[in-house]
mmCIF file of N, CA and C in Angstrom:
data_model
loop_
_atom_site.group_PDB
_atom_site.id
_atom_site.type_symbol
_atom_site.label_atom_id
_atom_site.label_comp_id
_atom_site.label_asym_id
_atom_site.label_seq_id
_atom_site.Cartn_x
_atom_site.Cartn_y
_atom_site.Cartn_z
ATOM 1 N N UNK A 1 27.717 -4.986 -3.167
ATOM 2 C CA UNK A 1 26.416 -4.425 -2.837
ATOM 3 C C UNK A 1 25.473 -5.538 -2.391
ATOM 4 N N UNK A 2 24.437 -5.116 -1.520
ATOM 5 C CA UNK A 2 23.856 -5.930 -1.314
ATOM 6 C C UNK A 2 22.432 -5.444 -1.690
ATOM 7 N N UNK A 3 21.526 -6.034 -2.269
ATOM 8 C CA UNK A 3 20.743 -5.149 -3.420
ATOM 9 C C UNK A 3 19.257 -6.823 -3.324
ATOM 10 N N UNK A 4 18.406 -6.065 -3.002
ATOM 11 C CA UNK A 4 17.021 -7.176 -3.691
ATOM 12 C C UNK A 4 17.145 -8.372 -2.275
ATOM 13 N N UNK A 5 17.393 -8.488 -1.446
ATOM 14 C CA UNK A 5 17.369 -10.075 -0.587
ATOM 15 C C UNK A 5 16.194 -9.647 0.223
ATOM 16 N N UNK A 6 15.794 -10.962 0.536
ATOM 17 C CA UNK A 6 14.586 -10.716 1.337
ATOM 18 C C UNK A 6 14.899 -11.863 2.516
ATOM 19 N N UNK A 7 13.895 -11.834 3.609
ATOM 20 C CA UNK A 7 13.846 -13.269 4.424
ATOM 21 C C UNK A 7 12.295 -13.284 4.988
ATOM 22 N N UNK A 8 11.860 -14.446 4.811
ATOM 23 C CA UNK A 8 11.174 -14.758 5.551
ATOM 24 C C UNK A 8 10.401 -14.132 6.877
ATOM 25 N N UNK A 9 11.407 -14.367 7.860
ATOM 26 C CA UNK A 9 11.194 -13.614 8.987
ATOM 27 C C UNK A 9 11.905 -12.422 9.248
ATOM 28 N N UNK A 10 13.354 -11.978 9.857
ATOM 29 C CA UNK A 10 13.665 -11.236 10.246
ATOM 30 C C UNK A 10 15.270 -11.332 9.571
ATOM 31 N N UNK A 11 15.914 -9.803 9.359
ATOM 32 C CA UNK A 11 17.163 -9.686 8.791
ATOM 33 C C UNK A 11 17.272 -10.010 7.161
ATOM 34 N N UNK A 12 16.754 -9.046 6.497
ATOM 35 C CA UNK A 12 16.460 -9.303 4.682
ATOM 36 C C UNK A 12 18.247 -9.633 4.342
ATOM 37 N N UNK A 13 19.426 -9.176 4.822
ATOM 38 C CA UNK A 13 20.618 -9.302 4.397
ATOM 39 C C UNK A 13 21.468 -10.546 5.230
ATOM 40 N N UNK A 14 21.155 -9.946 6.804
ATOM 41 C CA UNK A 14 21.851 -10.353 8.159
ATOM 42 C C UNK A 14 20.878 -10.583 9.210
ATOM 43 N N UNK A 15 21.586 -11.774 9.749
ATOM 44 C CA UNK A 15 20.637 -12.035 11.337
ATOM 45 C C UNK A 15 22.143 -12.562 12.162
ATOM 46 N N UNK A 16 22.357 -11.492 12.712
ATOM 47 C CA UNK A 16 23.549 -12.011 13.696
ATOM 48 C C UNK A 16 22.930 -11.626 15.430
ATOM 49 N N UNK A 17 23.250 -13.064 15.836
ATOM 50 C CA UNK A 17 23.100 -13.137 17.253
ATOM 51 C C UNK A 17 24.205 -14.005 18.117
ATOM 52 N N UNK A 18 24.564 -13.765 19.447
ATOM 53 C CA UNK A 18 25.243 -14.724 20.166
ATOM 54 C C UNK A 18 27.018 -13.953 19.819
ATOM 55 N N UNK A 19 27.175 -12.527 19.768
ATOM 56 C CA UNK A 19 28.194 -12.051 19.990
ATOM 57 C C UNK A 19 28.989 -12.376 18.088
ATOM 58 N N UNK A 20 27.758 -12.110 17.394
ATOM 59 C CA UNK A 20 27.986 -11.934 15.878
ATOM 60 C C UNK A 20 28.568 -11.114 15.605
ATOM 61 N N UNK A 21 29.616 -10.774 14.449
ATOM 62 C CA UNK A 21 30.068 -9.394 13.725
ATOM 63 C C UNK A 21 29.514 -9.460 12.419
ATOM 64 N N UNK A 22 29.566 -7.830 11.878
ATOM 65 C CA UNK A 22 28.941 -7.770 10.156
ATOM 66 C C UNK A 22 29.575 -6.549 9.864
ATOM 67 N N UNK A 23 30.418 -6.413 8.942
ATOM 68 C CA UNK A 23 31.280 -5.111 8.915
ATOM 69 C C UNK A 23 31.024 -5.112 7.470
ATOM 70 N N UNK A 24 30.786 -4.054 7.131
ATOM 71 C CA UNK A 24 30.659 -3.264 5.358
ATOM 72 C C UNK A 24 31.342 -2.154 5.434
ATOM 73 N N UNK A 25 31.842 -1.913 4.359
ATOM 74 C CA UNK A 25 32.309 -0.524 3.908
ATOM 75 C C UNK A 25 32.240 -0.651 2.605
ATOM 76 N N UNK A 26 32.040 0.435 1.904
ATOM 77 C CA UNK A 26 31.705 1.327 0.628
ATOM 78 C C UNK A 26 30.725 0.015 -0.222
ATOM 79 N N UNK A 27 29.369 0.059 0.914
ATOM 80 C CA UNK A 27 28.243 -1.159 0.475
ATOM 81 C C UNK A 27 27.400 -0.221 0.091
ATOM 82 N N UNK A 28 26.310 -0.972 -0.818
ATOM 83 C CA UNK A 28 25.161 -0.211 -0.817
ATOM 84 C C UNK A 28 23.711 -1.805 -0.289
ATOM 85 N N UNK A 29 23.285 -1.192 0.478
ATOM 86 C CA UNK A 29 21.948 -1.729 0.833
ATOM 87 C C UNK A 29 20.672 -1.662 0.278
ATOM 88 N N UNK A 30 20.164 -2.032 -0.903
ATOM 89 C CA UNK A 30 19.217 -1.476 -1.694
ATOM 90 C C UNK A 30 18.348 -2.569 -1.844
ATOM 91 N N UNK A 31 16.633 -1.930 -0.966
ATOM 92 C CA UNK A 31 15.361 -2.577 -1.811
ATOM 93 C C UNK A 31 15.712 -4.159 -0.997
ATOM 94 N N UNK A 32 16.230 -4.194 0.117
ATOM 95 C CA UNK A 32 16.270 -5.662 0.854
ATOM 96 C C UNK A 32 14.664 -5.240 1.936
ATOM 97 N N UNK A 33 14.106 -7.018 2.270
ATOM 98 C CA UNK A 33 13.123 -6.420 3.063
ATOM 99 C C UNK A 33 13.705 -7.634 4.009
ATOM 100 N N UNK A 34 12.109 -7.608 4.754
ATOM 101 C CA UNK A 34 12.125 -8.560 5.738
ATOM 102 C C UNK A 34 10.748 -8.452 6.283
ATOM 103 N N UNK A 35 10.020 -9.979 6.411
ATOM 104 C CA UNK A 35 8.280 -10.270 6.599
ATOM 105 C C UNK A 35 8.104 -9.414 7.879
ATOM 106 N N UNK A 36 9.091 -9.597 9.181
ATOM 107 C CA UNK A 36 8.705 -9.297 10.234
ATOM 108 C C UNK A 36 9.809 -7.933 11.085
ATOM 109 N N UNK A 37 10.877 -8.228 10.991
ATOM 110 C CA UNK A 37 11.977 -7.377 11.891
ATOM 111 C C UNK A 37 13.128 -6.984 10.962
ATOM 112 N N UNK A 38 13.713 -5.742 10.827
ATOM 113 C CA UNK A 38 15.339 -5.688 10.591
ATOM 114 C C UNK A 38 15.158 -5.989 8.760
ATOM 115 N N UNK A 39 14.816 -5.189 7.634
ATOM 116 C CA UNK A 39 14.882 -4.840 6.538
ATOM 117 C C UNK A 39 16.292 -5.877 6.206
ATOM 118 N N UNK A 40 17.310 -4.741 6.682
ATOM 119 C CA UNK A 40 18.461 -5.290 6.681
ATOM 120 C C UNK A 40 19.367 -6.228 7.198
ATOM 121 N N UNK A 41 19.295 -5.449 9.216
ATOM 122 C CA UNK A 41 19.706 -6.395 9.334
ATOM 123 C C UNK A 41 18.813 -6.625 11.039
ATOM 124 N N UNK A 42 19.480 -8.044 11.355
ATOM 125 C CA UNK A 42 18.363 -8.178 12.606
ATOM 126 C C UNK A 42 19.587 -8.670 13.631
ATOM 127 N N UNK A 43 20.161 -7.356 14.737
ATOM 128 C CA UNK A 43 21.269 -7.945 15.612
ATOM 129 C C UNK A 43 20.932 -7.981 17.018
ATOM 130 N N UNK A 44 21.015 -8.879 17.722
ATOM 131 C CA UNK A 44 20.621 -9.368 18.862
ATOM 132 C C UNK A 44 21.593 -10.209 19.777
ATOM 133 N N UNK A 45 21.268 -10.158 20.933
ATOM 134 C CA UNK A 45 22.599 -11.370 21.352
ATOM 135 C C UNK A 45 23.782 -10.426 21.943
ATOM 136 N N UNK A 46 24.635 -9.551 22.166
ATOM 137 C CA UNK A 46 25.963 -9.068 22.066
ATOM 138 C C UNK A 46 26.342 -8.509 20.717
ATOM 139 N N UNK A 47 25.320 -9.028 19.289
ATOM 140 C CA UNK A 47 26.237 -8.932 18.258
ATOM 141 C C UNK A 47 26.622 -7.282 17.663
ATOM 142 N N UNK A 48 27.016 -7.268 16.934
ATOM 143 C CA UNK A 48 27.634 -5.690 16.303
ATOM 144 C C UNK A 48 27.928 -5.861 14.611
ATOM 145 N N UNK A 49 26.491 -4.410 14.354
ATOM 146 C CA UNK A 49 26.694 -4.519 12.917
ATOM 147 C C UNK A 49 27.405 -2.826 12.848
ATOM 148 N N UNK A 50 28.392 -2.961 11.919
ATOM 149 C CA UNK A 50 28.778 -1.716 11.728
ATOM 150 C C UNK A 50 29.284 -1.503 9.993
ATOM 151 N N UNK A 51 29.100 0.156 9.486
ATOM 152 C CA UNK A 51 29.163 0.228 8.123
ATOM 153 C C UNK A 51 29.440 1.165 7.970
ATOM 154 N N UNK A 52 30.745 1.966 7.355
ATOM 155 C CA UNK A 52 31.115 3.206 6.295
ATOM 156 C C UNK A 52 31.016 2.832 5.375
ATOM 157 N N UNK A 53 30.876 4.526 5.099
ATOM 158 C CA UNK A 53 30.882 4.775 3.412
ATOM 159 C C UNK A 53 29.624 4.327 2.727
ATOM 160 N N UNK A 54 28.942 4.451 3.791
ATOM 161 C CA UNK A 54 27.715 3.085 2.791
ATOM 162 C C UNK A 54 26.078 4.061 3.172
ATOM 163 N N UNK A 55 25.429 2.912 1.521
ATOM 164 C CA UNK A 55 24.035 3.683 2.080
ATOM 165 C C UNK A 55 23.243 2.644 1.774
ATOM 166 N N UNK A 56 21.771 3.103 2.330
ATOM 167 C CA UNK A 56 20.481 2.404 2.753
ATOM 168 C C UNK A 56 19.568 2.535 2.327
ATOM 169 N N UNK A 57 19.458 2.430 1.076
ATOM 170 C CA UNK A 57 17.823 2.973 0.523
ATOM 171 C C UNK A 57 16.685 2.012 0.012
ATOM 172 N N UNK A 58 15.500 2.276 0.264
ATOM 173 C CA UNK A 58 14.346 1.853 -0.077
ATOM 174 C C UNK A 58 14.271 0.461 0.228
ATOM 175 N N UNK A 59 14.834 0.189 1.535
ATOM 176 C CA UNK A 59 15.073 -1.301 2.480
ATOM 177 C C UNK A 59 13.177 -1.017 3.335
ATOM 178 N N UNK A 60 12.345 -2.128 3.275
ATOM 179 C CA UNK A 60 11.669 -2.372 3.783
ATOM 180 C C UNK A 60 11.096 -3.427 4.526
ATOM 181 N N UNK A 61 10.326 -3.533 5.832
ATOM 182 C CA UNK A 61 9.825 -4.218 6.788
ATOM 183 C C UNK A 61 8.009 -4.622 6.874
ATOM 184 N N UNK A 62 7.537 -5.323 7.040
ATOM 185 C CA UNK A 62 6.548 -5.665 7.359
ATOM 186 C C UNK A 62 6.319 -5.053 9.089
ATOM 187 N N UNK A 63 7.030 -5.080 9.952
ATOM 188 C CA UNK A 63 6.763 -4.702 11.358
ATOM 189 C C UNK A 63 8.043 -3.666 11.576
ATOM 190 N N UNK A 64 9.126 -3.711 12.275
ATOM 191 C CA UNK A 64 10.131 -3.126 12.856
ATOM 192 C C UNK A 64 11.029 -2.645 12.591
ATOM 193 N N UNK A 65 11.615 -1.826 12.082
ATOM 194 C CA UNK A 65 13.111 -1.654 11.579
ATOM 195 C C UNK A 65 13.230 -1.367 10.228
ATOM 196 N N UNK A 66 13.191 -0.869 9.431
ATOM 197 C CA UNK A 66 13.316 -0.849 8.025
ATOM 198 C C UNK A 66 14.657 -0.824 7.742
ATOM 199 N N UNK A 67 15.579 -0.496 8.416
ATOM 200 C CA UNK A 67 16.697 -1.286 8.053
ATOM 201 C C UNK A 67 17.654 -1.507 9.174
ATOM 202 N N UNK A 68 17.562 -1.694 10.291
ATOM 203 C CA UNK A 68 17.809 -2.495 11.848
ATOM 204 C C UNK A 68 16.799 -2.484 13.080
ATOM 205 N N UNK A 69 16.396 -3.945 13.614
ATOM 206 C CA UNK A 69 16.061 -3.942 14.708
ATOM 207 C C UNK A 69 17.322 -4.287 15.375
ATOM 208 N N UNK A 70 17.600 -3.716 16.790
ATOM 209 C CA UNK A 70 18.301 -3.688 17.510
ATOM 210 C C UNK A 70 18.448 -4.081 18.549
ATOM 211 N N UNK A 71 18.145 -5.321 19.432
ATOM 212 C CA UNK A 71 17.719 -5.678 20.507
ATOM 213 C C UNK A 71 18.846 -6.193 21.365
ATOM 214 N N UNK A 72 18.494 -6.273 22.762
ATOM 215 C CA UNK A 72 19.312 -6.880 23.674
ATOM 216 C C UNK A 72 20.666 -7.463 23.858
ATOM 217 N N UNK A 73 21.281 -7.318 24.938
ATOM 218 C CA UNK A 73 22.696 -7.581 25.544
ATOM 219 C C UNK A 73 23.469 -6.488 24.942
ATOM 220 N N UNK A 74 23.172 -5.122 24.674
ATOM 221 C CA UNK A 74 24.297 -4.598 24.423
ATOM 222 C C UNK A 74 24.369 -4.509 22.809
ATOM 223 N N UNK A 75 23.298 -4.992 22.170
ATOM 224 C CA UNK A 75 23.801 -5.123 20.958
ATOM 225 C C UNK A 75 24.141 -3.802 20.159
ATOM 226 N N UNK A 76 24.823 -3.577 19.194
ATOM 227 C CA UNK A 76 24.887 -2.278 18.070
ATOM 228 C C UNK A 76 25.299 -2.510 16.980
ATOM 229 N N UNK A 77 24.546 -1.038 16.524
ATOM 230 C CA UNK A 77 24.389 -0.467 14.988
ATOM 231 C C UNK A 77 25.435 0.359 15.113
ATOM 232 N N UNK A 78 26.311 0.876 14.058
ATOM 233 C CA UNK A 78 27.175 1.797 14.284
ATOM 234 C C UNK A 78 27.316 2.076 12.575
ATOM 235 N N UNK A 79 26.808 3.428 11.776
ATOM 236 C CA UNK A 79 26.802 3.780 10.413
ATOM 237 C C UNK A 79 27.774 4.995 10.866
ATOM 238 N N UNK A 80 28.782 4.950 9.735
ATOM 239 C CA UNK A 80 29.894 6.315 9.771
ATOM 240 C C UNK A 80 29.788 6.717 8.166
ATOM 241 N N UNK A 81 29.457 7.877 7.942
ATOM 242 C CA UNK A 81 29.547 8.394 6.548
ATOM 243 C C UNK A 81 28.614 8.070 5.694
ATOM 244 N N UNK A 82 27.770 7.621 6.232
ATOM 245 C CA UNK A 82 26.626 6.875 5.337
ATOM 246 C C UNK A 82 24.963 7.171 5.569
ATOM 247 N N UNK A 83 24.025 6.839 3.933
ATOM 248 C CA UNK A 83 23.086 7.587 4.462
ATOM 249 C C UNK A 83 22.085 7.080 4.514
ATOM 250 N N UNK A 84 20.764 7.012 5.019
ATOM 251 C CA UNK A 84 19.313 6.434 4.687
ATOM 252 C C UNK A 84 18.761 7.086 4.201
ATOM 253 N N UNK A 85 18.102 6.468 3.088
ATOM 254 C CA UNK A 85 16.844 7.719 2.160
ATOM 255 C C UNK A 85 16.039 6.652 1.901
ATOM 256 N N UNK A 86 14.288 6.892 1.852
ATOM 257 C CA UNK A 86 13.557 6.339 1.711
ATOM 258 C C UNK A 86 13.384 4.567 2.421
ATOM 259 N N UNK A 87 14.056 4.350 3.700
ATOM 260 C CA UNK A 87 13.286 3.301 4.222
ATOM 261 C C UNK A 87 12.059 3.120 4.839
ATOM 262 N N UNK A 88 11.597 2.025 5.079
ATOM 263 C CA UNK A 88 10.090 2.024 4.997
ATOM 264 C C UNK A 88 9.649 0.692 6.195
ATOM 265 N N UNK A 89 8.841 1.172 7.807
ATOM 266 C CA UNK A 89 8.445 -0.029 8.687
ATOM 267 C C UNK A 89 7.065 0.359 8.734
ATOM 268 N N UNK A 90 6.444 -0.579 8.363
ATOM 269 C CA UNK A 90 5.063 -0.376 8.488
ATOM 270 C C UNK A 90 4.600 -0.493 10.339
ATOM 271 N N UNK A 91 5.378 -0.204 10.913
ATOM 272 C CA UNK A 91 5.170 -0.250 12.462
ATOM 273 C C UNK A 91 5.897 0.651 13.449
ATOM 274 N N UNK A 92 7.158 0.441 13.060
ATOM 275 C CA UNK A 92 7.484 1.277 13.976
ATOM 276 C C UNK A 92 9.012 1.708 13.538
ATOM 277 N N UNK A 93 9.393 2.578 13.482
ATOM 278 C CA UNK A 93 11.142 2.363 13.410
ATOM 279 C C UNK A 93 11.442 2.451 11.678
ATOM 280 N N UNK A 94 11.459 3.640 10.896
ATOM 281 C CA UNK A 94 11.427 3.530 9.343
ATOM 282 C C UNK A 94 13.360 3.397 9.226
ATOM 283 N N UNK A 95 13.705 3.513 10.049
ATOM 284 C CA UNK A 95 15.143 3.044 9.891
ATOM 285 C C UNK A 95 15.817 1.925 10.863
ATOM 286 N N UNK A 96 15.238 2.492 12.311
ATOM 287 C CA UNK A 96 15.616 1.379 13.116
ATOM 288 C C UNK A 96 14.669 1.560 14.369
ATOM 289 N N UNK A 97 14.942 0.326 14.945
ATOM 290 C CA UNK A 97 13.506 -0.026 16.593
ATOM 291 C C UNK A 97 15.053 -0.667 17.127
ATOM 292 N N UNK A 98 15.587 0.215 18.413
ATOM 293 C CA UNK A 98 16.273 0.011 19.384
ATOM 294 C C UNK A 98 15.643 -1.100 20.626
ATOM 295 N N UNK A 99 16.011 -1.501 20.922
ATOM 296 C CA UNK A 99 15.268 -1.924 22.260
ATOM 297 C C UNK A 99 16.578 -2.886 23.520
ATOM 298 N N UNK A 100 16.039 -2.579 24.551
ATOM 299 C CA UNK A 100 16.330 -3.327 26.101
ATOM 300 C C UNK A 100 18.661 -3.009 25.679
ATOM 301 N N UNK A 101 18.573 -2.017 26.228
ATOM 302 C CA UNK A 101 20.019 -1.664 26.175
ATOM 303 C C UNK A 101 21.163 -1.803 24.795
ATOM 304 N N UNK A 102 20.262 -1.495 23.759
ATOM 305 C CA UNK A 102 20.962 -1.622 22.608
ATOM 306 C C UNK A 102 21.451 -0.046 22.383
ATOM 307 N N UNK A 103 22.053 0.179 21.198
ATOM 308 C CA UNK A 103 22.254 1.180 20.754
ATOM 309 C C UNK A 103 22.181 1.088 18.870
ATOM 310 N N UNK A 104 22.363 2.251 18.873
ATOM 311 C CA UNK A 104 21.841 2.792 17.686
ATOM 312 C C UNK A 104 22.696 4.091 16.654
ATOM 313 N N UNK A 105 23.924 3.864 16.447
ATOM 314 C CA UNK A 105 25.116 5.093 16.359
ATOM 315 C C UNK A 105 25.408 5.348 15.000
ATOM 316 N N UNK A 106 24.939 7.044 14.453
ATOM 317 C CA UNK A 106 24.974 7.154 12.830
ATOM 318 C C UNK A 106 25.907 8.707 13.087
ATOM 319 N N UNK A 107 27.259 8.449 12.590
ATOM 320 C CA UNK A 107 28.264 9.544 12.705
ATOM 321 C C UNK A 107 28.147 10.272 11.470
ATOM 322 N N UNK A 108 28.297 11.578 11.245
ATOM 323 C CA UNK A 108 28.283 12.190 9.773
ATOM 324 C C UNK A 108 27.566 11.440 8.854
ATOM 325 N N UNK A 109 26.495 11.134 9.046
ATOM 326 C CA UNK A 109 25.291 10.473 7.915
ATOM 327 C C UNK A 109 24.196 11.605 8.069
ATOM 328 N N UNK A 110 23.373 10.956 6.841
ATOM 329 C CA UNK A 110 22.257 11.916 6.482
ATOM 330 C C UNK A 110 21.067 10.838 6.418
ATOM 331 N N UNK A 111 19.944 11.391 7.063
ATOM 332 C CA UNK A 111 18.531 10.857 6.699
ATOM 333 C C UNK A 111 17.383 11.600 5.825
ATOM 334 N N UNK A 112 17.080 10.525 4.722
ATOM 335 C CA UNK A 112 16.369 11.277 4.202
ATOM 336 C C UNK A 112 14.951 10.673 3.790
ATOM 337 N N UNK A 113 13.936 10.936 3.875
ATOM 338 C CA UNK A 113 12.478 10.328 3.754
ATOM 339 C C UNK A 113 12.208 8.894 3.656
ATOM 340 N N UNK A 114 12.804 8.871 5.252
ATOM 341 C CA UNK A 114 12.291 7.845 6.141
ATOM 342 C C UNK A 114 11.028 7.598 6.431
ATOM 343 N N UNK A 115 10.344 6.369 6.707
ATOM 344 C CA UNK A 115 8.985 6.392 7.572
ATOM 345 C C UNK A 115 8.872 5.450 8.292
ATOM 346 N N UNK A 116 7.418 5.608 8.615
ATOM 347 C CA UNK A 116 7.194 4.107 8.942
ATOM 348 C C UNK A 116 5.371 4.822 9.621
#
C-alpha cells in the first residue's frame, strides 16, 4: 500500500517522466498529497502509470489532479477494477487534469465523491 506520502511539488507517490513505467496491482493509494500537481501520481514525458485491483481514496492536491496530472507526449493513466472515493484538487481535476494529448483510461471502476 501506499498510504500517507506527500511531495513537495508534484507526484505525492510517483513522478515518472522521459518514457517512465509504474504498475500496481491489488494497491491501495490512501491520504497521499502533493503541494502543486498529481496527489498521486505526476506522469509526463511518454511515461505510463497503470493499476488493477486498486483504490484511491482521500489523495489530495494543492492545484491539479488529486490523484493524476496527466500531461504530454502521449502520456497515460490506465485504472482497471479500481475505485476513487473522496479525492480532493483544490483547482481543477478532483481525480485527474489530462492535458496536450494525454489520456486518461478507468475500465470497470467506480467514482465516488470526488471534487475539486
Amino acid at each position: 500500500s501506499f498510504d500517507s506520502n506527500s511531495a513537495q511539488v508534484d507526484g505525492g507517490v510517483a513522478y515518472l517522466e522521459i518514457s517512465s513505467t509504474f504498475t500496481a496491482t491489488n494497491s491501495s493509494f490512501d491520504s497521499n498529497s502533493a503541494q502543486e500537481d498529481g496527489g498521486v501520481a505526476y506522469v509526463r514525458d511518454s511515461s505510463i502509470f497503470t493499476a488493477t485491483n486498486s483504490s484511491f481514496d482521500s489523495n489530495s492536491v494543492s492545484f491539479r489532479g488529486g490523484v493524476a496530472y496527466v500531461l504530454s507526449h502521449s502520456s497515460t493513466f490506465t485504472a482497471t477494477n479500481s475505485s476513487f472515493d473522496s479525492n480532493y484538487a483544490k483547482n481543477s481535476g478532483g481525480v485527474a487534469c489530462v492535458l496536450s494529448s494525454s489520456t486518461f483510461t478507468a475500465t470497470n471502476s467506480s467514482f465516488d465523491s470526488n471534487s475539486a
